[in-house]
């Protein structure tokens, strides 16, 4: 059996390792287009701060790990896919019995004039990070476009490096796809109190070279021009699908996969940021471009590629974010459902917030700020659809009794 | 033979000696908030529940870690955090559905039960025998482990 995996991110690597566990003799090949050993994008912020060297971002620290596992790494780009082979940029064809598409996503380029200016960078790959690291000197003026999840993660690294930072976000509040208005406003207030200028409900119109300096002007929709040495674009990502054109593999927002993570073509699977798979919360499908989904997808895809019929119950959206020391987390359907109850506790002065959303007596989503202890139990409650019974009313009264409810309703108690 | 922590909430009096023993063994100071085992007071049920990681086989934290900072201790089977590798991203803390790996702001890293290398301090500290370290295969396997197996089966996969 020959397994070919496109993409050496967390989804591809997780799949390769599980395939090896399941089949000691199968041929396993990973084709990746980045020059570095397989690394995790997630670790980039810690590289930018200077907490780790590049090697600290590698997914496996032993340089011989893949060789020892008998997993062959090929550095090349897949340009097209047919039902039994892939074609590489270098012209070669590689045949497969099972294929995994784990090509991740790439940042979107918003329609802004002058975005090809050399001072403008994404923060998505290690190559991007190297460029940013060079330019983010203490005191340099930086404009961050987008205060979504990725933008906010980089925000912390930029501030720790001592740059003079301005953030421009199109929506009304920060991290709009992870936090509700109340929680987003709390994060904004926290960041502003720490000297970061955050402009919400505004967008960048143009990036233009200043006439008598090295700097650029970032012109925003309020009419203001922000002076900048470095502009970082973090306005969202989109699945890497281009090479699938003409392949008959069904795509939508991502590569559409079923509960076995198989695409519309037999024997071809997809995982991670590129896959539009079952969504735990909605029963539909969704792209969840997060680490936990990538590693889980990798495992479920590997099981099915190896011939075990394993159905995935869907990915749960989950994110945790640290903005200048304030830790926020969200899970699942934090927006809630019509007719569903909720339990909310706010302490604005202490920057603490907890909101639980219920469907009947089951928690379906949550947002927390300033709460880290035993936070994972929320995932347990949501994904196991634990019926809270009497405990629901107790939580509506005081959502911080979460762990008591968890223990009382799950067994160890 | 692999061993595991067996917890009998019925015997726990809520004295929190296990928390102090744990924090001292790992941090060399006594602090309940830095303990990796935590005693919960379920006063509605009149019960104290000591609670910590059960070292589940397909560890959620380990699978989620982007930089391979969580390893399996070959002797004890414990999943241990290499704080030299951990970047403090906290993904493991939201991935663990049991809530037993926690972020420690003082260190900027995460901490979890490591079975103290095979000689758990909480077991030694407990005056009532509510926590014991037993062979994993022994009958009367802890209730906590059963719950872990049950939820693990529910999670993600239906075969
Ligand atoms: C700065 C930053 C911070 C983040 N922080 C978090 C976080 O805190 N929590 C979280 O959950 N997620 C976070 N993420 C998102 C997380 O990194 C992704 O969800 C994860 O990397 C997805 O893994 P993947 O394997 O699906 O894709 P990727 O990691 O993107 O890997 C895909 C690989 O495939 C390669 N590839 C693409 N096309 C081809 C082709 N045609 N041929 C060959 N190779 C190809 C790509 O270059 C890439 O190397 C962060 C991302 C970034 C950039
Ligand atoms: S916090 Fe540390 S151990 Fe946990 S996932 Fe992140 S790097 Fe890994």
Coordinates of C-alpha atoms and ligand atoms in Angstrom, one line a residue:
Chain A
X1 CA 0.0 0.0 0.0
X2 CA 1.4 3.4 -0.9
X3 CA 0.2 6.5 0.9
X4 CA 1.0 9.9 -0.4
X5 CA 0.4 13.0 1.7
X6 CA 0.5 16.5 0.3
X7 CA 1.6 19.1 2.9
X8 CA 3.9 18.7 5.9
X9 CA 1.9 20.7 8.4
X10 CA 0.4 19.2 11.6
X11 CA -2.4 17.4 9.7
X12 CA 0.0 15.7 7.3
X13 CA 2.5 14.8 10.0
X14 CA -0.2 13.4 12.3
X15 CA -1.6 11.3 9.4
X16 CA 1.9 9.9 8.5
X17 CA 2.6 8.9 12.1
X18 CA -0.7 7.2 12.6
X19 CA -0.4 5.4 9.2
X20 CA 3.0 4.0 10.4
X21 CA 1.4 2.9 13.7
X22 CA -1.4 1.1 11.7
X23 CA 0.8 -0.5 9.0
X24 CA 4.5 -1.2 9.6
X25 CA 5.2 -2.0 5.9
X26 CA 3.2 0.6 3.9
X27 CA 5.1 3.1 1.8
X28 CA 4.5 6.6 3.2
X29 CA 5.5 9.8 1.4
X30 CA 5.0 13.4 2.4
X31 CA 5.4 16.1 -0.3
X32 CA 5.8 19.6 1.2
X33 CA 6.6 22.8 -0.6
X34 CA 8.3 24.6 2.3
X35 CA 12.0 24.3 2.7
X36 CA 12.1 23.9 6.4
X37 CA 11.7 20.6 8.3
X38 CA 8.0 20.0 9.1
X39 CA 7.1 22.8 11.5
X40 CA 4.1 24.3 13.2
X41 CA 2.8 27.7 12.2
X42 CA 1.4 28.1 15.6
X43 CA 4.9 28.4 17.1
X44 CA 5.8 31.4 14.9
X45 CA 4.7 34.0 17.5
X46 CA 7.1 32.5 20.0
X47 CA 9.9 32.7 17.5
X48 CA 9.1 36.4 16.8
X49 CA 9.3 37.2 20.5
X50 CA 12.6 35.4 20.7
X51 CA 11.5 32.7 23.1
X52 CA 12.6 30.0 20.7
X53 CA 14.9 29.5 17.7
X54 CA 13.5 28.3 14.4
X55 CA 14.1 24.7 15.5
X56 CA 11.7 25.3 18.4
X57 CA 8.9 25.5 15.8
X58 CA 9.7 22.0 14.4
X59 CA 7.0 19.5 14.9
X60 CA 9.5 16.8 15.8
X61 CA 12.8 17.7 17.4
X62 CA 14.8 14.6 16.4
X63 CA 16.3 15.3 13.0
X64 CA 16.1 11.6 12.1
X65 CA 12.5 11.2 13.3
X66 CA 10.9 10.8 9.8
X67 CA 13.7 8.7 8.5
X68 CA 13.5 6.4 11.5
X69 CA 9.8 6.0 10.9
X70 CA 10.3 5.2 7.3
X71 CA 8.4 8.3 6.2
X72 CA 9.9 9.8 3.0
X73 CA 9.9 13.7 2.9
X74 CA 10.0 15.2 -0.6
X75 CA 10.5 18.9 -1.0
X76 CA 8.4 19.9 -4.0
X77 CA 5.0 21.4 -5.0
X78 CA 2.1 19.3 -6.2
X79 CA 0.6 21.0 -9.3
X80 CA -2.2 18.6 -10.2
X81 CA -4.0 15.5 -8.9
X82 CA -5.4 12.6 -10.9
X83 CA -7.3 9.6 -9.4
X84 CA -4.1 7.6 -8.9
X85 CA -1.2 10.0 -9.2
X86 CA 0.0 13.5 -8.4
X87 CA 2.2 15.7 -10.7
X88 CA 5.0 17.8 -9.2
X89 CA 6.4 21.2 -10.2
X90 CA 9.6 19.5 -11.1
X91 CA 7.7 17.4 -13.7
X92 CA 7.8 14.1 -11.8
X93 CA 4.7 12.0 -11.3
X94 CA 4.1 10.0 -8.1
X95 CA 1.6 7.2 -8.0
X96 CA -0.5 6.4 -4.9
X97 CA -3.0 4.0 -3.6
X98 CA -4.3 6.5 -1.0
X99 CA -3.9 10.2 -1.1
X100 CA -4.2 12.8 1.7
X101 CA -4.6 16.4 0.8
X102 CA -3.3 18.4 3.8
X103 CA -2.2 21.6 2.0
X104 CA -3.5 24.0 4.7
X105 CA -4.5 27.5 4.0
X106 CA -3.0 30.8 2.9
X107 CA -3.6 34.4 4.0
X108 CA -6.0 36.4 1.9
X109 CA -4.9 39.6 0.2
X110 CA -7.5 42.3 0.9
X111 CA -8.3 44.7 -2.0
X112 CA -6.1 47.5 -0.9
X113 CA -4.0 49.7 -3.2
X114 CA -0.3 49.5 -2.7
X115 CA -0.3 46.2 -0.9
X116 CA 2.6 44.9 -3.0
X117 CA 4.9 47.5 -1.2
X118 CA 8.0 45.8 0.3
X119 CA 7.0 47.0 3.8
X120 CA 3.9 44.8 3.7
X121 CA 4.0 41.3 5.0
X122 CA 1.8 38.4 6.0
X123 CA 2.6 36.4 9.1
X124 CA 1.9 32.9 8.0
X125 CA 5.1 31.0 7.2
X126 CA 8.6 30.8 8.8
X127 CA 9.8 32.7 5.7
X128 CA 7.4 35.5 6.5
X129 CA 8.4 35.5 10.2
X130 CA 12.1 35.9 9.3
X131 CA 11.2 39.1 7.3
X132 CA 9.1 40.5 10.1
X133 CA 11.7 39.7 12.7
X134 CA 14.2 41.8 10.7
X135 CA 11.8 44.8 10.6
X136 CA 10.2 44.8 14.0
X137 CA 12.8 46.7 15.9
X138 CA 12.2 48.4 19.2
X139 CA 10.4 51.7 18.5
X140 CA 9.6 51.0 14.8
X141 CA 6.1 51.9 13.7
X142 CA 4.0 48.9 12.9
X143 CA 0.4 48.8 11.5
X144 CA -1.4 45.5 12.0
X145 CA -4.3 45.0 9.6
X146 CA -6.9 42.7 11.2
X147 CA -7.5 42.0 14.9
X148 CA -8.8 38.5 14.3
X149 CA -7.4 35.4 16.1
X150 CA -4.1 35.3 14.2
X151 CA -3.7 39.2 14.3
X152 CA -4.2 39.2 18.1
X153 CA -1.7 36.4 18.6
X154 CA 0.9 38.4 16.7
X155 CA -0.1 41.5 18.6
X156 CA 1.3 40.1 21.8
X157 CA 4.6 39.3 20.1
X158 CA 4.9 42.8 18.5
X159 CA 4.2 44.5 21.8
X160 CA 6.8 42.3 23.6
X161 CA 9.3 43.4 21.0
X162 CA 8.6 47.0 21.9
X163 CA 7.3 48.3 18.6
X164 CA 4.9 51.3 18.3
X165 CA 1.8 49.5 17.3
X166 CA -1.5 50.5 15.7
X167 CA -4.2 47.9 15.0
X168 CA -6.9 48.5 12.3
X169 CA -9.9 46.1 12.4
X170 CA -12.8 46.3 10.1
X171 CA -15.4 44.8 12.5
X172 CA -16.8 46.6 15.5
X173 CA -14.9 44.5 18.0
X174 CA -11.7 42.4 18.3
X175 CA -11.6 38.7 17.5
X176 CA -15.1 38.8 16.0
X177 CA -15.1 35.1 15.0
X178 CA -14.1 33.9 18.5
X179 CA -15.5 36.5 20.9
X180 CA -18.9 38.2 21.3
X181 CA -19.2 42.0 21.5
X182 CA -18.9 42.1 25.3
X183 CA -15.8 39.9 25.5
X184 CA -14.2 41.5 22.4
X185 CA -14.7 45.0 24.0
X186 CA -13.1 43.8 27.2
X187 CA -10.0 42.6 25.3
X188 CA -9.9 45.9 23.4
X189 CA -10.1 47.9 26.7
X190 CA -7.3 45.8 28.2
X191 CA -5.0 46.3 25.2
X192 CA -5.7 50.0 25.0
X193 CA -4.9 50.4 28.7
X194 CA -1.5 48.9 27.8
X195 CA -0.8 51.5 25.2
X196 CA -1.8 49.8 22.0
X197 CA -3.8 52.0 19.7
X198 CA -6.8 50.0 18.3
X199 CA -9.0 51.4 15.6
X200 CA -12.1 49.3 15.1
X201 CA -14.8 49.7 12.4
X202 CA -12.2 51.0 10.0
X203 CA -10.3 49.5 7.1
X204 CA -7.1 50.3 5.2
X205 CA -7.6 52.0 1.8
X206 CA -4.1 52.4 0.6
X207 CA -0.5 51.9 1.4
X208 CA 1.8 54.6 -0.1
X209 CA 5.5 55.4 0.1
X210 CA 6.2 58.7 2.0
X211 CA 8.0 61.1 -0.2
X212 CA 10.9 62.1 2.0
X213 CA 11.4 59.1 4.2
X214 CA 11.8 55.3 4.1
X215 CA 8.4 55.0 5.8
X216 CA 5.0 54.4 4.3
X217 CA 1.6 56.0 4.9
X218 CA -1.2 53.7 5.7
X219 CA -4.4 55.5 4.7
X220 CA -7.5 54.3 6.5
X221 CA -11.2 54.8 6.0
X222 CA -11.5 57.5 8.7
X223 CA -9.2 59.6 6.5
X224 CA -6.3 59.3 8.8
X225 CA -2.8 58.5 7.5
X226 CA -0.7 56.2 9.8
X227 CA 3.0 56.3 9.4
X228 CA 4.6 52.8 9.3
X229 CA 7.9 51.0 8.9
X230 CA 6.1 47.6 8.7
X231 CA 2.6 46.6 7.8
X232 CA 1.4 43.2 8.7
X233 CA -1.7 41.8 7.0
X234 CA -3.8 39.3 9.0
X235 CA -7.2 39.7 7.5
X236 CA -8.1 36.0 7.2
X237 CA -7.1 32.8 5.4
X238 CA -8.4 30.7 2.7
X239 CA -7.9 27.0 1.9
X240 CA -5.1 26.1 -0.6
X241 CA -7.2 24.5 -3.4
X242 CA -5.7 26.0 -6.6
X243 CA -3.9 22.8 -7.7
X244 CA -7.2 20.8 -7.6
X245 CA -8.7 22.7 -10.5
X246 CA -9.8 20.3 -13.1
X247 CA -9.4 17.3 -10.8
X248 CA -13.1 16.4 -10.2
X249 CA -12.5 16.6 -6.5
X250 CA -15.5 18.5 -5.0
X251 CA -14.5 21.8 -3.3
X252 CA -16.5 24.5 -1.6
X253 CA -14.8 26.7 1.1
X254 CA -12.4 23.8 1.4
X255 CA -12.1 20.2 0.0
X256 CA -15.5 18.7 0.9
X257 CA -15.1 15.5 2.9
X258 CA -17.5 13.0 4.5
X259 CA -17.4 11.4 8.0
X260 CA -14.4 9.3 7.0
X261 CA -12.7 12.4 5.7
X262 CA -12.8 11.0 2.2
X263 CA -13.3 13.4 -0.7
X264 CA -15.7 12.9 -3.6
X265 CA -13.1 10.7 -5.2
X266 CA -12.6 7.2 -3.7
X267 CA -9.2 6.8 -2.0
X268 CA -8.5 10.5 -1.8
X269 CA -8.8 12.1 1.6
X270 CA -8.4 15.6 3.0
X271 CA -7.4 16.9 6.5
X272 CA -6.7 20.1 8.4
X273 CA -7.1 23.7 7.3
X274 CA -7.8 22.7 3.7
X275 CA -10.7 20.3 4.6
X276 CA -14.3 21.2 4.9
X277 CA -15.4 18.4 7.2
X278 CA -18.2 17.5 9.6
X279 CA -18.8 20.2 12.2
X280 CA -19.7 18.9 15.6
X281 CA -21.8 21.9 16.5
X282 CA -24.0 22.3 13.4
X283 CA -24.2 18.8 11.9
X284 CA -23.2 20.5 8.6
X285 CA -19.7 20.9 7.3
X286 CA -17.2 23.6 8.0
X287 CA -13.5 24.6 7.7
X288 CA -12.0 24.9 11.1
X289 CA -8.6 26.2 10.5
X290 CA -7.1 25.3 13.9
X291 CA -4.4 23.1 15.3
X292 CA -6.7 20.7 17.2
X293 CA -8.7 20.0 14.1
X294 CA -5.6 19.5 12.0
X295 CA -4.1 16.9 14.3
X296 CA -7.5 15.1 14.8
X297 CA -8.3 15.1 11.1
X298 CA -4.8 13.6 10.5
X299 CA -5.6 10.7 12.8
X300 CA -9.1 10.0 11.5
X301 CA -7.9 10.2 7.9
X302 CA -5.1 7.8 8.6
X303 CA -7.4 5.2 10.2
X304 CA -9.6 5.3 7.1
X305 CA -6.7 5.4 4.6
X306 CA -5.5 2.2 6.4
X307 CA -8.8 0.6 5.8
X308 CA -10.5 0.9 9.2
X309 CA -13.9 2.4 8.8
X310 CA -13.9 5.1 11.4
X311 CA -16.5 7.9 11.4
X312 CA -15.6 11.3 12.7
X313 CA -18.2 13.0 14.9
X314 CA -17.1 16.4 13.8
X315 CA -14.6 19.1 14.8
X316 CA -15.4 21.5 17.6
X317 CA -14.2 25.1 17.1
X318 CA -11.8 26.0 20.0
X319 CA -9.4 28.7 20.4
X320 CA -7.3 30.2 23.2
X321 CA -5.6 33.5 22.9
X322 CA -3.3 35.6 25.1
X323 CA -3.3 39.3 24.4
X324 CA -0.7 41.1 26.5
X325 CA -1.3 38.7 29.4
X326 CA -5.1 38.5 29.2
X327 CA -6.1 34.9 28.3
X328 CA -9.4 34.3 26.5
X329 CA -10.9 31.1 25.2
X330 CA -13.9 30.1 23.2
X331 CA -15.6 26.8 22.3
X332 CA -18.2 25.6 19.9
X333 CA -21.4 27.5 19.5
X334 CA -20.6 30.4 21.8
X335 CA -23.3 32.5 20.0
X336 CA -25.9 30.2 21.4
X337 CA -29.1 29.0 19.9
X338 CA -32.6 30.5 19.7
X339 CA -34.5 29.6 22.9
X340 CA -31.4 28.3 24.5
X341 CA -30.5 29.6 28.0
X342 CA -27.3 31.1 28.9
X343 CA -25.2 31.7 32.1
X344 CA -23.1 34.8 32.2
X345 CA -20.8 36.3 34.8
X346 CA -19.0 39.6 34.1
X347 CA -16.5 41.4 36.3
X348 CA -15.3 44.3 34.1
X349 CA -12.8 45.7 36.6
X350 CA -11.1 42.3 37.1
X351 CA -11.2 41.5 33.4
X352 CA -13.1 38.3 34.0
X353 CA -15.9 37.0 31.9
X354 CA -17.6 33.6 31.6
X355 CA -20.5 32.8 29.3
X356 CA -22.0 29.4 28.9
X357 CA -24.6 28.6 26.2
X358 CA -27.1 25.8 26.6
X359 CA -29.3 23.8 24.4
X360 CA -31.8 22.2 26.8
X361 CA -29.5 21.2 29.7
X362 CA -26.4 20.6 27.5
X363 CA -23.6 23.1 27.1
X364 CA -23.0 23.8 23.4
X365 CA -20.5 26.7 23.6
X366 CA -18.6 29.0 25.9
X367 CA -16.5 32.1 26.1
X368 CA -14.1 32.7 29.0
X369 CA -11.7 35.5 29.8
X370 CA -9.3 35.3 32.7
X371 CA -10.1 31.6 33.4
X372 CA -7.5 29.0 32.7
X373 CA -7.8 26.3 35.4
X374 CA -9.5 23.1 34.2
X375 CA -10.6 25.0 31.1
X376 CA -10.6 21.8 29.0
X377 CA -13.5 20.4 31.0
X378 CA -15.6 22.7 28.9
X379 CA -14.6 20.6 25.9
X380 CA -15.5 17.4 27.7
X381 CA -19.0 18.8 28.7
X382 CA -19.7 20.0 25.1
X383 CA -18.3 17.1 23.1
X384 CA -19.7 14.4 25.4
X385 CA -23.1 16.2 25.4
X386 CA -23.3 15.8 29.1
X387 CA -26.8 16.4 30.4
X388 CA -26.5 18.7 33.4
X389 CA -29.9 18.1 34.9
X390 CA -30.2 20.0 38.2
X391 CA -26.7 21.4 37.7
X392 CA -27.9 23.6 34.8
X393 CA -29.8 25.9 37.1
X394 CA -26.9 26.1 39.5
X395 CA -24.6 27.1 36.6
X396 CA -27.1 29.8 35.5
X397 CA -26.8 31.2 39.0
X398 CA -23.0 30.8 39.1
X399 CA -21.2 29.6 36.0
X400 CA -17.9 29.4 37.9
X401 CA -19.2 26.2 39.5
X402 CA -18.4 24.5 36.2
X403 CA -15.9 21.9 37.6
X404 CA -18.3 20.9 40.3
X405 CA -21.0 20.3 37.7
X406 CA -18.5 18.4 35.6
X407 CA -17.4 16.1 38.4
X408 CA -21.0 15.6 39.6
X409 CA -22.3 14.7 36.2
X410 CA -19.5 12.7 34.7
X411 CA -18.6 10.0 37.2
X412 CA -15.5 10.6 39.2
X413 CA -17.6 12.2 41.8
Chain B
X1 CA 3.6 -3.6 35.3
X2 CA 2.1 -0.1 34.6
X3 CA 0.5 1.5 37.6
X4 CA -2.1 4.3 37.9
X5 CA -3.6 6.5 40.5
X6 CA -6.7 5.2 42.1
X7 CA -8.9 7.7 43.8
X8 CA -11.6 6.9 46.3
X9 CA -13.6 10.1 46.9
X10 CA -15.5 8.3 49.7
X11 CA -12.3 8.3 51.8
X12 CA -11.3 11.9 51.2
X13 CA -11.8 14.3 54.1
X14 CA -10.8 17.4 52.1
X15 CA -7.6 18.0 54.1
X16 CA -5.7 18.9 50.9
X17 CA -2.5 17.3 52.1
X18 CA -2.2 15.8 48.5
X19 CA -2.2 19.3 47.0
X20 CA 0.5 20.4 49.4
X21 CA 2.6 17.3 48.8
X22 CA 2.3 17.7 45.0
X23 CA 3.3 21.3 44.9
X24 CA 6.2 20.7 47.2
X25 CA 7.4 17.7 45.2
X26 CA 7.4 19.8 42.0
X27 CA 8.0 23.4 43.1
X28 CA 9.6 23.0 46.4
X29 CA 7.0 25.2 48.1
X30 CA 3.6 24.5 49.5
X31 CA 0.8 26.0 47.3
X32 CA -2.6 24.5 46.6
X33 CA -2.9 26.6 43.5
X34 CA 0.3 25.1 42.1
X35 CA -0.7 21.5 42.8
X36 CA -1.4 19.2 39.8
X37 CA -4.0 17.3 41.8
X38 CA -6.9 19.3 43.0
X39 CA -9.5 18.5 45.6
X40 CA -13.0 19.7 44.6
X41 CA -15.7 20.2 47.2
X42 CA -19.0 18.9 46.0
X43 CA -21.0 20.2 49.0
X44 CA -24.3 19.4 47.4
X45 CA -23.3 15.7 47.5
X46 CA -21.3 16.0 50.7
X47 CA -18.3 14.7 48.8
X48 CA -14.6 15.7 48.3
X49 CA -13.1 14.6 45.0
X50 CA -9.4 14.6 44.4
X51 CA -8.9 15.0 40.7
X52 CA -6.0 14.8 38.4
X53 CA -4.8 13.4 35.0
X54 CA -5.4 9.7 34.3
X55 CA -2.6 9.4 31.7
X56 CA -5.1 8.4 29.0
X57 CA -3.6 6.2 26.3
X58 CA -4.3 8.4 23.3
X59 CA -3.5 11.5 25.2
X60 CA -5.4 14.5 23.8
X61 CA -2.8 17.0 25.1
X62 CA 0.0 15.2 23.4
X63 CA -1.8 14.9 20.1
X64 CA -2.6 18.6 20.1
X65 CA 0.8 20.0 21.0
X66 CA 2.3 21.7 18.0
X67 CA 5.9 21.3 19.1
X68 CA 6.1 17.8 20.6
X69 CA 6.6 19.1 24.2
X70 CA 4.6 16.3 25.7
X71 CA 6.2 12.9 25.9
X72 CA 5.4 9.5 27.3
X73 CA 7.6 8.4 30.3
X74 CA 8.6 4.9 29.2
X75 CA 8.8 3.6 32.8
X76 CA 5.5 4.9 34.2
X77 CA 3.4 5.6 31.1
X78 CA 2.9 9.2 32.4
X79 CA 2.5 11.9 29.8
X80 CA 5.1 14.5 30.9
X81 CA 5.6 18.1 29.8
X82 CA 9.1 19.1 28.7
X83 CA 9.1 22.7 29.9
X84 CA 12.2 23.4 27.8
X85 CA 10.3 22.7 24.6
X86 CA 6.8 24.0 25.7
X87 CA 6.1 27.4 24.2
X88 CA 3.1 28.1 26.4
X89 CA 0.5 28.2 23.6
X90 CA -2.1 26.5 25.9
X91 CA -3.6 24.5 23.1
X92 CA -3.2 21.3 25.2
X93 CA -5.2 22.9 28.0
X94 CA -8.3 23.5 25.8
X95 CA -7.8 20.1 24.0
X96 CA -7.8 17.9 27.1
X97 CA -11.5 17.2 27.7
X98 CA -10.8 16.3 31.3
X99 CA -9.3 19.7 32.2
X100 CA -6.3 18.2 33.8
X101 CA -3.4 20.1 32.1
X102 CA -3.3 23.7 33.2
X103 CA -1.5 26.9 32.3
X104 CA 0.8 28.3 34.9
X105 CA 1.2 32.1 34.4
X106 CA 4.2 32.3 36.8
X107 CA 6.2 30.0 34.4
X108 CA 4.5 30.7 31.1
X109 CA 4.2 26.9 30.6
X110 CA 1.8 24.2 31.3
X111 CA 1.8 21.7 34.1
X112 CA 0.2 18.3 34.6
X113 CA 0.6 15.2 36.8
X114 CA 3.7 13.2 35.9
X115 CA 3.2 10.5 38.5
X116 CA 6.4 11.8 40.2
X117 CA 8.4 9.3 38.2
X118 CA 6.6 6.4 39.8
X119 CA 6.5 7.5 43.4
X120 CA 3.5 9.9 43.6
X121 CA 3.8 12.5 46.3
X122 CA 0.0 12.8 46.7
X123 CA -0.3 9.2 47.6
X124 CA 2.3 9.5 50.3
X125 CA 0.7 12.7 51.6
X126 CA -2.8 11.4 51.9
X127 CA -3.5 10.3 55.4
X128 CA -6.7 8.3 54.7
X129 CA -5.7 6.2 51.7
X130 CA -8.1 8.0 49.4
X131 CA -5.4 8.1 46.7
X132 CA -3.4 5.0 46.0
X133 CA -1.0 3.9 43.3
X134 CA -2.1 0.5 42.0
X135 CA -1.4 -1.9 39.1
X136 CA -3.4 -0.8 36.1
X137 CA -4.7 -4.3 35.5
X138 CA -6.0 -4.7 39.1
X139 CA -9.7 -5.4 39.3
X140 CA -11.7 -2.5 40.7
X141 CA -10.1 -0.2 38.3
X142 CA -10.7 3.4 39.3
X143 CA -14.0 5.0 38.5
X144 CA -12.2 7.8 37.0
X145 CA -10.4 5.6 34.5
X146 CA -13.7 4.0 33.5
X147 CA -15.1 7.5 32.9
X148 CA -12.1 8.3 30.8
X149 CA -12.5 5.2 28.7
X150 CA -16.2 5.9 28.3
X151 CA -15.8 9.4 27.1
X152 CA -12.8 8.6 24.9
X153 CA -15.0 6.1 23.1
X154 CA -17.7 8.8 22.7
X155 CA -15.3 11.4 21.4
X156 CA -14.6 11.8 17.8
X157 CA -15.0 8.3 16.6
X158 CA -17.9 6.0 16.1
X159 CA -16.9 2.7 14.5
Ligands
LIG1 C1 1.0 32.9 13.4 C2 0.0 31.7 13.5 C3 -0.5 31.4 14.8 C4 -1.4 30.4 15.0 N1 -1.9 30.1 16.2 C5 -2.8 29.2 16.4 C6 -3.3 28.8 17.7 O1 -2.9 29.5 18.7 N2 -4.2 27.9 17.8 C7 -4.7 27.1 16.7 O2 -5.5 26.2 16.9 N3 -4.2 27.4 15.5 C8 -3.3 28.4 15.3 N4 -2.8 28.7 14.0 C9 -3.4 27.9 12.9 C10 -2.7 26.6 12.7 O3 -1.3 26.8 12.6 C11 -3.2 25.8 11.5 O4 -4.6 25.5 11.8 C12 -2.4 24.5 11.2 O5 -1.1 24.8 10.9 C13 -3.1 23.7 10.2 O6 -2.4 22.6 9.8 P1 -2.4 22.0 8.4 O7 -1.5 20.8 8.4 O8 -3.8 21.7 8.0 O9 -1.9 23.1 7.4 P2 -0.5 23.9 7.4 O10 0.2 23.9 8.7 O11 -0.7 25.1 6.6 O12 0.4 22.9 6.4 C14 0.2 22.7 5.1 C15 1.5 22.6 4.3 O13 1.2 22.2 3.0 C16 2.0 23.0 2.1 N5 1.4 23.0 0.7 C17 0.4 23.8 0.3 N6 0.1 23.5 -1.0 C18 1.0 22.6 -1.4 C19 1.3 21.9 -2.7 N7 0.5 22.1 -3.7 N8 2.3 21.0 -2.7 C20 3.1 20.8 -1.6 N9 2.9 21.4 -0.4 C21 1.8 22.2 -0.3 C22 2.0 24.3 2.8 O14 3.1 25.1 2.3 C23 2.3 23.9 4.2 O15 3.6 23.6 4.5 C24 -1.9 29.7 13.8 C25 -1.4 30.0 12.6 C26 -0.4 31.0 12.4 C27 0.1 31.3 11.1
LIG2 S1 1.2 24.8 26.0 FE1 3.2 23.7 25.8 S2 2.7 21.5 26.0 FE2 0.8 22.6 25.7 S3 0.4 22.4 23.5 FE3 1.5 24.4 23.8 S4 3.6 23.9 23.6 FE4 2.6 22.0 23.8

